[in-house]
Amino acid sequence: MSLPKGLAEDVSRNLVMVAQLIDEDPEQAYEYSRIALRLASRVAAVREAAGFAAYATQKYSEALAEFRAARRMSGGVELWPVMADCERGLSRPERALAMAGEPEVQKLDKAGQVEMRLVAAGARRDLGQLDAAIVTLQSPELASSAVHPWTARLRYAYADALLAAGREPEAREWFAKALEADKDGATDASDRLAEMDGIEFVDAFDEESEEESDDVDAIDVDDDHDVDDIDEDDDLDEDGSDDSVGDKS
């Protein structure tokens, strides 16, 4: 709303493309975010979109700078967890843990607090502190039977930490609980469960392709054989003698 109408429309188009492409083609989304950034670098929403596009392409230093700029402009705290995760991406888990203890966390809504807990647990794992990561994830939100948009990811992270600590029966239980809550396929809990149960999935399309390839190879071999037969027949006279043998008389 702070931009002239024509410029606002141009910026909006680029932000829409960022949103549409960030999951399927993050590199292309990043390019659109750079265009929007050149057009309107003083708009908080543009800086935030640029941050998420950089984050999606693992440009963590650039993402962190954009998130910080967006936060200064908007004054909000909702970007605090992803900023902490950028610190993890920059191999600075200690800073992520320090951010998890800052007053800003108390200002986050429930979803933001759960996200911060996930980041803190990840930082513990980065430091090799598996038991601490497990304890970090143990919370009323984890114990609750209610399903929220973040429930599947929280249960999945807990299951993964348990598995890393060698607590396989508990891990299997929590992967199953994650799958139960994962209505949108946000995790690969079903694959992890199958892997733990020793189930191997085979792509039927790949099998059909291999069979077709084998059939083609077999046909090629037969065709080569037929050509050889024809060549041999051409070397014979009508009486069955071989003209390829020189005259010894």
mmCIF file of C-alpha atoms in Angstrom:
data_model
loop_
_atom_site.group_PDB
_atom_site.id
_atom_site.type_symbol
_atom_site.label_atom_id
_atom_site.label_comp_id
_atom_site.label_asym_id
_atom_site.label_seq_id
_atom_site.Cartn_x
_atom_site.Cartn_y
_atom_site.Cartn_z
ATOM 1 C CA MET A 1 0.000 0.000 0.000
ATOM 2 C CA SER A 2 2.972 2.322 0.439
ATOM 3 C CA LEU A 3 3.972 1.971 -3.238
ATOM 4 C CA PRO A 4 2.622 3.702 -6.345
ATOM 5 C CA LYS A 5 -0.069 1.581 -8.004
ATOM 6 C CA GLY A 6 1.945 0.467 -11.029
ATOM 7 C CA LEU A 7 4.996 -0.421 -8.963
ATOM 8 C CA ALA A 8 2.847 -2.172 -6.369
ATOM 9 C CA GLU A 9 1.369 -4.392 -9.076
ATOM 10 C CA ASP A 10 4.791 -5.310 -10.431
ATOM 11 C CA VAL A 11 6.062 -6.162 -6.955
ATOM 12 C CA SER A 12 2.929 -8.153 -6.187
ATOM 13 C CA ARG A 13 3.288 -10.270 -9.322
ATOM 14 C CA ASN A 14 6.814 -11.227 -8.342
ATOM 15 C CA LEU A 15 5.796 -12.045 -4.774
ATOM 16 C CA VAL A 16 3.006 -14.278 -6.079
ATOM 17 C CA MET A 17 5.534 -16.166 -8.207
ATOM 18 C CA VAL A 18 7.782 -16.601 -5.169
ATOM 19 C CA ALA A 19 4.893 -18.133 -3.243
ATOM 20 C CA GLN A 20 3.902 -20.419 -6.116
ATOM 21 C CA LEU A 21 7.399 -21.692 -6.894
ATOM 22 C CA ILE A 22 9.184 -21.826 -3.548
ATOM 23 C CA ASP A 23 8.343 -25.501 -2.933
ATOM 24 C CA GLU A 24 8.602 -26.808 -6.505
ATOM 25 C CA ASP A 25 11.421 -24.673 -7.891
ATOM 26 C CA PRO A 26 13.155 -22.708 -5.117
ATOM 27 C CA GLU A 27 15.905 -21.414 -7.405
ATOM 28 C CA GLN A 28 13.356 -19.806 -9.717
ATOM 29 C CA ALA A 29 11.461 -18.455 -6.713
ATOM 30 C CA TYR A 30 14.711 -16.914 -5.514
ATOM 31 C CA GLU A 31 15.152 -15.114 -8.849
ATOM 32 C CA TYR A 32 11.664 -13.617 -8.612
ATOM 33 C CA SER A 33 12.394 -12.514 -5.049
ATOM 34 C CA ARG A 34 15.488 -10.666 -6.237
ATOM 35 C CA ILE A 35 13.404 -8.763 -8.779
ATOM 36 C CA ALA A 36 10.909 -7.767 -6.095
ATOM 37 C CA LEU A 37 13.786 -6.758 -3.843
ATOM 38 C CA ARG A 38 15.246 -4.474 -6.510
ATOM 39 C CA LEU A 39 11.845 -2.853 -6.986
ATOM 40 C CA ALA A 40 10.884 -2.346 -3.339
ATOM 41 C CA SER A 41 13.626 -3.076 -0.834
ATOM 42 C CA ARG A 42 12.004 -0.886 1.830
ATOM 43 C CA VAL A 43 8.849 -3.005 2.106
ATOM 44 C CA ALA A 44 8.887 -5.509 4.954
ATOM 45 C CA ALA A 45 6.873 -8.127 3.048
ATOM 46 C CA VAL A 46 9.388 -8.026 0.209
ATOM 47 C CA ARG A 47 12.333 -8.501 2.568
ATOM 48 C CA GLU A 48 10.518 -11.378 4.261
ATOM 49 C CA ALA A 49 9.767 -13.088 0.925
ATOM 50 C CA ALA A 50 13.385 -12.615 -0.135
ATOM 51 C CA GLY A 51 14.459 -14.187 3.145
ATOM 52 C CA PHE A 52 12.297 -17.268 2.673
ATOM 53 C CA ALA A 53 13.460 -17.675 -0.927
ATOM 54 C CA ALA A 54 17.100 -17.479 0.166
ATOM 55 C CA TYR A 55 16.370 -19.887 3.023
ATOM 56 C CA ALA A 56 14.788 -22.369 0.605
ATOM 57 C CA THR A 57 17.984 -22.335 -1.491
ATOM 58 C CA GLN A 58 20.177 -22.727 1.621
ATOM 59 C CA LYS A 59 21.627 -19.229 1.337
ATOM 60 C CA TYR A 60 21.427 -18.887 5.090
ATOM 61 C CA SER A 61 23.577 -15.794 5.555
ATOM 62 C CA GLU A 62 21.532 -13.879 2.995
ATOM 63 C CA ALA A 63 18.277 -15.207 4.448
ATOM 64 C CA LEU A 64 19.235 -14.123 7.948
ATOM 65 C CA ALA A 65 20.065 -10.618 6.755
ATOM 66 C CA GLU A 66 16.686 -10.313 5.001
ATOM 67 C CA PHE A 67 14.770 -11.644 8.008
ATOM 68 C CA ARG A 68 16.526 -9.189 10.284
ATOM 69 C CA ALA A 69 15.641 -6.338 7.928
ATOM 70 C CA ALA A 70 12.001 -7.458 7.761
ATOM 71 C CA ARG A 71 11.842 -7.671 11.554
ATOM 72 C CA ARG A 72 13.259 -4.170 11.968
ATOM 73 C CA MET A 73 10.665 -2.813 9.548
ATOM 74 C CA SER A 74 7.646 -4.650 10.937
ATOM 75 C CA GLY A 75 8.575 -4.883 14.612
ATOM 76 C CA GLY A 76 7.139 -8.422 14.797
ATOM 77 C CA VAL A 77 8.709 -11.552 16.313
ATOM 78 C CA GLU A 78 7.172 -14.230 14.091
ATOM 79 C CA LEU A 79 10.437 -14.670 12.151
ATOM 80 C CA TRP A 80 12.430 -15.459 15.295
ATOM 81 C CA PRO A 81 12.396 -19.291 14.869
ATOM 82 C CA VAL A 82 13.466 -19.255 11.227
ATOM 83 C CA MET A 83 16.193 -16.743 12.081
ATOM 84 C CA ALA A 84 17.458 -19.177 14.707
ATOM 85 C CA ASP A 85 17.354 -21.978 12.149
ATOM 86 C CA CYS A 86 19.489 -19.858 9.829
ATOM 87 C CA GLU A 87 22.082 -19.798 12.615
ATOM 88 C CA ARG A 88 21.987 -23.606 12.550
ATOM 89 C CA GLY A 89 22.432 -23.513 8.784
ATOM 90 C CA LEU A 90 25.514 -21.363 9.305
ATOM 91 C CA SER A 91 26.919 -24.024 11.705
ATOM 92 C CA ARG A 92 26.242 -21.865 14.742
ATOM 93 C CA PRO A 93 23.920 -24.042 16.874
ATOM 94 C CA GLU A 94 25.028 -22.283 20.060
ATOM 95 C CA ARG A 95 23.521 -19.041 18.754
ATOM 96 C CA ALA A 96 20.279 -20.837 17.898
ATOM 97 C CA LEU A 97 20.094 -22.148 21.468
ATOM 98 C CA ALA A 98 20.778 -18.692 22.851
ATOM 99 C CA MET A 99 17.894 -17.317 20.760
ATOM 100 C CA ALA A 100 15.635 -20.062 22.147
ATOM 101 C CA GLY A 101 16.117 -18.527 25.589
ATOM 102 C CA GLU A 102 15.413 -14.923 24.605
ATOM 103 C CA PRO A 103 12.263 -13.029 25.696
ATOM 104 C CA GLU A 104 11.079 -12.900 22.076
ATOM 105 C CA VAL A 105 10.080 -16.565 22.316
ATOM 106 C CA GLN A 106 7.420 -15.744 24.912
ATOM 107 C CA LYS A 107 5.830 -13.323 22.454
ATOM 108 C CA LEU A 108 5.363 -16.003 19.797
ATOM 109 C CA ASP A 109 2.022 -17.671 19.243
ATOM 110 C CA LYS A 110 1.677 -21.407 19.923
ATOM 111 C CA ALA A 111 2.780 -22.403 16.424
ATOM 112 C CA GLY A 112 5.842 -20.165 16.708
ATOM 113 C CA GLN A 113 6.771 -21.588 20.098
ATOM 114 C CA VAL A 114 6.535 -25.141 18.760
ATOM 115 C CA GLU A 115 8.690 -24.124 15.797
ATOM 116 C CA MET A 116 11.239 -22.647 18.187
ATOM 117 C CA ARG A 117 11.251 -25.887 20.155
ATOM 118 C CA LEU A 118 11.944 -27.835 16.948
ATOM 119 C CA VAL A 119 14.831 -25.534 16.107
ATOM 120 C CA ALA A 120 16.283 -25.815 19.614
ATOM 121 C CA ALA A 121 16.064 -29.611 19.491
ATOM 122 C CA GLY A 122 17.797 -29.561 16.120
ATOM 123 C CA ALA A 123 20.560 -27.404 17.580
ATOM 124 C CA ARG A 124 21.016 -29.915 20.418
ATOM 125 C CA ARG A 125 21.392 -32.673 17.863
ATOM 126 C CA ASP A 126 23.894 -30.565 15.915
ATOM 127 C CA LEU A 127 25.964 -30.503 19.103
ATOM 128 C CA GLY A 128 25.631 -34.265 19.588
ATOM 129 C CA GLN A 129 23.325 -33.852 22.588
ATOM 130 C CA LEU A 130 20.701 -36.456 21.699
ATOM 131 C CA ASP A 131 19.232 -36.866 25.171
ATOM 132 C CA ALA A 132 18.885 -33.108 25.531
ATOM 133 C CA ALA A 133 17.172 -32.951 22.141
ATOM 134 C CA ILE A 134 14.644 -35.554 23.270
ATOM 135 C CA VAL A 135 13.936 -33.666 26.490
ATOM 136 C CA THR A 136 13.573 -30.403 24.557
ATOM 137 C CA LEU A 137 10.788 -31.915 22.442
ATOM 138 C CA GLN A 138 8.911 -33.332 25.432
ATOM 139 C CA SER A 139 6.151 -30.816 26.024
ATOM 140 C CA PRO A 140 2.400 -30.485 26.584
ATOM 141 C CA GLU A 141 2.029 -29.985 22.816
ATOM 142 C CA LEU A 142 3.700 -33.350 22.180
ATOM 143 C CA ALA A 143 1.587 -35.139 24.775
ATOM 144 C CA SER A 144 -1.671 -33.643 23.545
ATOM 145 C CA SER A 145 -3.994 -35.815 21.479
ATOM 146 C CA ALA A 146 -5.277 -32.753 19.617
ATOM 147 C CA VAL A 147 -4.046 -32.369 16.042
ATOM 148 C CA HIS A 148 -2.749 -29.002 14.847
ATOM 149 C CA PRO A 149 -0.855 -28.021 11.659
ATOM 150 C CA TRP A 150 2.450 -28.514 13.496
ATOM 151 C CA THR A 151 1.555 -31.778 15.310
ATOM 152 C CA ALA A 152 2.893 -34.190 12.691
ATOM 153 C CA ARG A 153 6.257 -32.407 12.454
ATOM 154 C CA LEU A 154 6.645 -32.282 16.238
ATOM 155 C CA ARG A 155 5.886 -35.995 16.631
ATOM 156 C CA TYR A 156 8.144 -36.832 13.694
ATOM 157 C CA ALA A 157 11.066 -34.885 15.155
ATOM 158 C CA TYR A 158 10.586 -36.660 18.471
ATOM 159 C CA ALA A 159 10.486 -40.076 16.771
ATOM 160 C CA ASP A 160 13.608 -39.282 14.773
ATOM 161 C CA ALA A 161 15.489 -38.201 17.891
ATOM 162 C CA LEU A 162 14.438 -41.392 19.697
ATOM 163 C CA LEU A 163 15.641 -43.490 16.781
ATOM 164 C CA ALA A 164 18.976 -41.676 16.701
ATOM 165 C CA ALA A 165 19.339 -42.484 20.405
ATOM 166 C CA GLY A 166 18.721 -46.179 19.724
ATOM 167 C CA ARG A 167 15.243 -46.271 21.285
ATOM 168 C CA GLU A 168 13.615 -48.064 18.345
ATOM 169 C CA PRO A 169 10.336 -49.321 19.900
ATOM 170 C CA GLU A 170 9.495 -45.822 21.138
ATOM 171 C CA ALA A 171 10.579 -44.327 17.832
ATOM 172 C CA ARG A 172 8.260 -46.638 15.912
ATOM 173 C CA GLU A 173 5.363 -45.664 18.175
ATOM 174 C CA TRP A 174 5.932 -41.969 17.551
ATOM 175 C CA PHE A 175 6.449 -42.346 13.807
ATOM 176 C CA ALA A 176 3.020 -44.043 13.791
ATOM 177 C CA LYS A 177 1.565 -41.131 15.771
ATOM 178 C CA ALA A 178 3.167 -38.672 13.348
ATOM 179 C CA LEU A 179 1.637 -40.513 10.405
ATOM 180 C CA GLU A 180 -1.749 -40.442 12.104
ATOM 181 C CA ALA A 181 -1.575 -36.649 12.335
ATOM 182 C CA ASP A 182 0.011 -36.099 8.929
ATOM 183 C CA LYS A 183 -3.024 -35.531 6.723
ATOM 184 C CA ASP A 184 -1.136 -33.415 4.175
ATOM 185 C CA GLY A 185 1.951 -35.603 3.725
ATOM 186 C CA ALA A 186 4.273 -33.063 5.338
ATOM 187 C CA THR A 187 6.589 -35.821 6.575
ATOM 188 C CA ASP A 188 7.853 -39.164 5.286
ATOM 189 C CA ALA A 189 6.660 -40.971 8.417
ATOM 190 C CA SER A 190 5.100 -43.777 6.352
ATOM 191 C CA ASP A 191 8.424 -44.460 4.633
ATOM 192 C CA ARG A 192 10.282 -44.436 7.943
ATOM 193 C CA LEU A 193 7.813 -46.930 9.416
ATOM 194 C CA ALA A 194 8.142 -49.189 6.393
ATOM 195 C CA GLU A 195 11.934 -48.998 6.627
ATOM 196 C CA MET A 196 11.832 -49.984 10.309
ATOM 197 C CA ASP A 197 9.509 -52.902 9.474
ATOM 198 C CA GLY A 198 11.784 -54.093 6.668
ATOM 199 C CA ILE A 199 9.247 -53.365 3.941
ATOM 200 C CA GLU A 200 10.670 -52.410 0.557
ATOM 201 C CA PHE A 201 8.474 -50.636 -1.966
ATOM 202 C CA VAL A 202 9.013 -51.331 -5.667
ATOM 203 C CA ASP A 203 7.941 -48.896 -8.357
ATOM 204 C CA ALA A 204 5.678 -50.827 -10.733
ATOM 205 C CA PHE A 205 6.409 -48.389 -13.548
ATOM 206 C CA ASP A 206 10.139 -49.028 -13.233
ATOM 207 C CA GLU A 207 9.523 -52.783 -13.396
ATOM 208 C CA GLU A 208 7.452 -52.406 -16.560
ATOM 209 C CA SER A 209 10.168 -50.255 -18.125
ATOM 210 C CA GLU A 210 12.793 -52.889 -17.328
ATOM 211 C CA GLU A 211 10.634 -55.653 -18.828
ATOM 212 C CA GLU A 212 10.089 -53.617 -21.988
ATOM 213 C CA SER A 213 13.824 -53.005 -22.218
ATOM 214 C CA ASP A 214 14.510 -56.740 -21.883
ATOM 215 C CA ASP A 215 11.980 -57.478 -24.639
ATOM 216 C CA VAL A 216 13.619 -54.951 -26.937
ATOM 217 C CA ASP A 217 17.048 -56.481 -26.298
ATOM 218 C CA ALA A 218 15.671 -59.927 -27.090
ATOM 219 C CA ILE A 219 14.181 -58.665 -30.361
ATOM 220 C CA ASP A 220 17.483 -57.043 -31.317
ATOM 221 C CA VAL A 221 19.322 -60.287 -30.745
ATOM 222 C CA ASP A 222 16.837 -62.218 -32.909
ATOM 223 C CA ASP A 223 17.082 -59.598 -35.644
ATOM 224 C CA ASP A 224 20.882 -59.840 -35.646
ATOM 225 C CA HIS A 225 20.612 -63.602 -35.937
ATOM 226 C CA ASP A 226 18.262 -63.319 -38.926
ATOM 227 C CA VAL A 227 20.651 -60.928 -40.695
ATOM 228 C CA ASP A 228 23.520 -63.365 -40.220
ATOM 229 C CA ASP A 229 21.398 -66.139 -41.705
ATOM 230 C CA ILE A 230 20.600 -64.011 -44.735
ATOM 231 C CA ASP A 231 24.268 -63.167 -45.254
ATOM 232 C CA GLU A 232 25.196 -66.832 -45.159
ATOM 233 C CA ASP A 233 22.450 -67.715 -47.637
ATOM 234 C CA ASP A 234 23.674 -65.051 -50.067
ATOM 235 C CA ASP A 235 27.072 -66.744 -50.214
ATOM 236 C CA LEU A 236 25.547 -70.027 -51.443
ATOM 237 C CA ASP A 237 24.817 -70.958 -55.052
ATOM 238 C CA GLU A 238 21.547 -72.429 -56.065
ATOM 239 C CA ASP A 239 23.176 -75.865 -55.870
ATOM 240 C CA GLY A 240 24.254 -75.243 -52.323
ATOM 241 C CA SER A 241 27.965 -74.628 -53.095
ATOM 242 C CA ASP A 242 29.813 -71.759 -51.475
ATOM 243 C CA ASP A 243 31.087 -69.134 -53.986
ATOM 244 C CA SER A 244 33.195 -67.511 -51.306
ATOM 245 C CA VAL A 245 35.685 -70.410 -51.538
ATOM 246 C CA GLY A 246 38.392 -69.708 -54.121
ATOM 247 C CA ASP A 247 38.819 -71.822 -57.320
ATOM 248 C CA LYS A 248 41.669 -74.288 -56.729
ATOM 249 C CA SER A 249 41.776 -75.678 -60.261
#
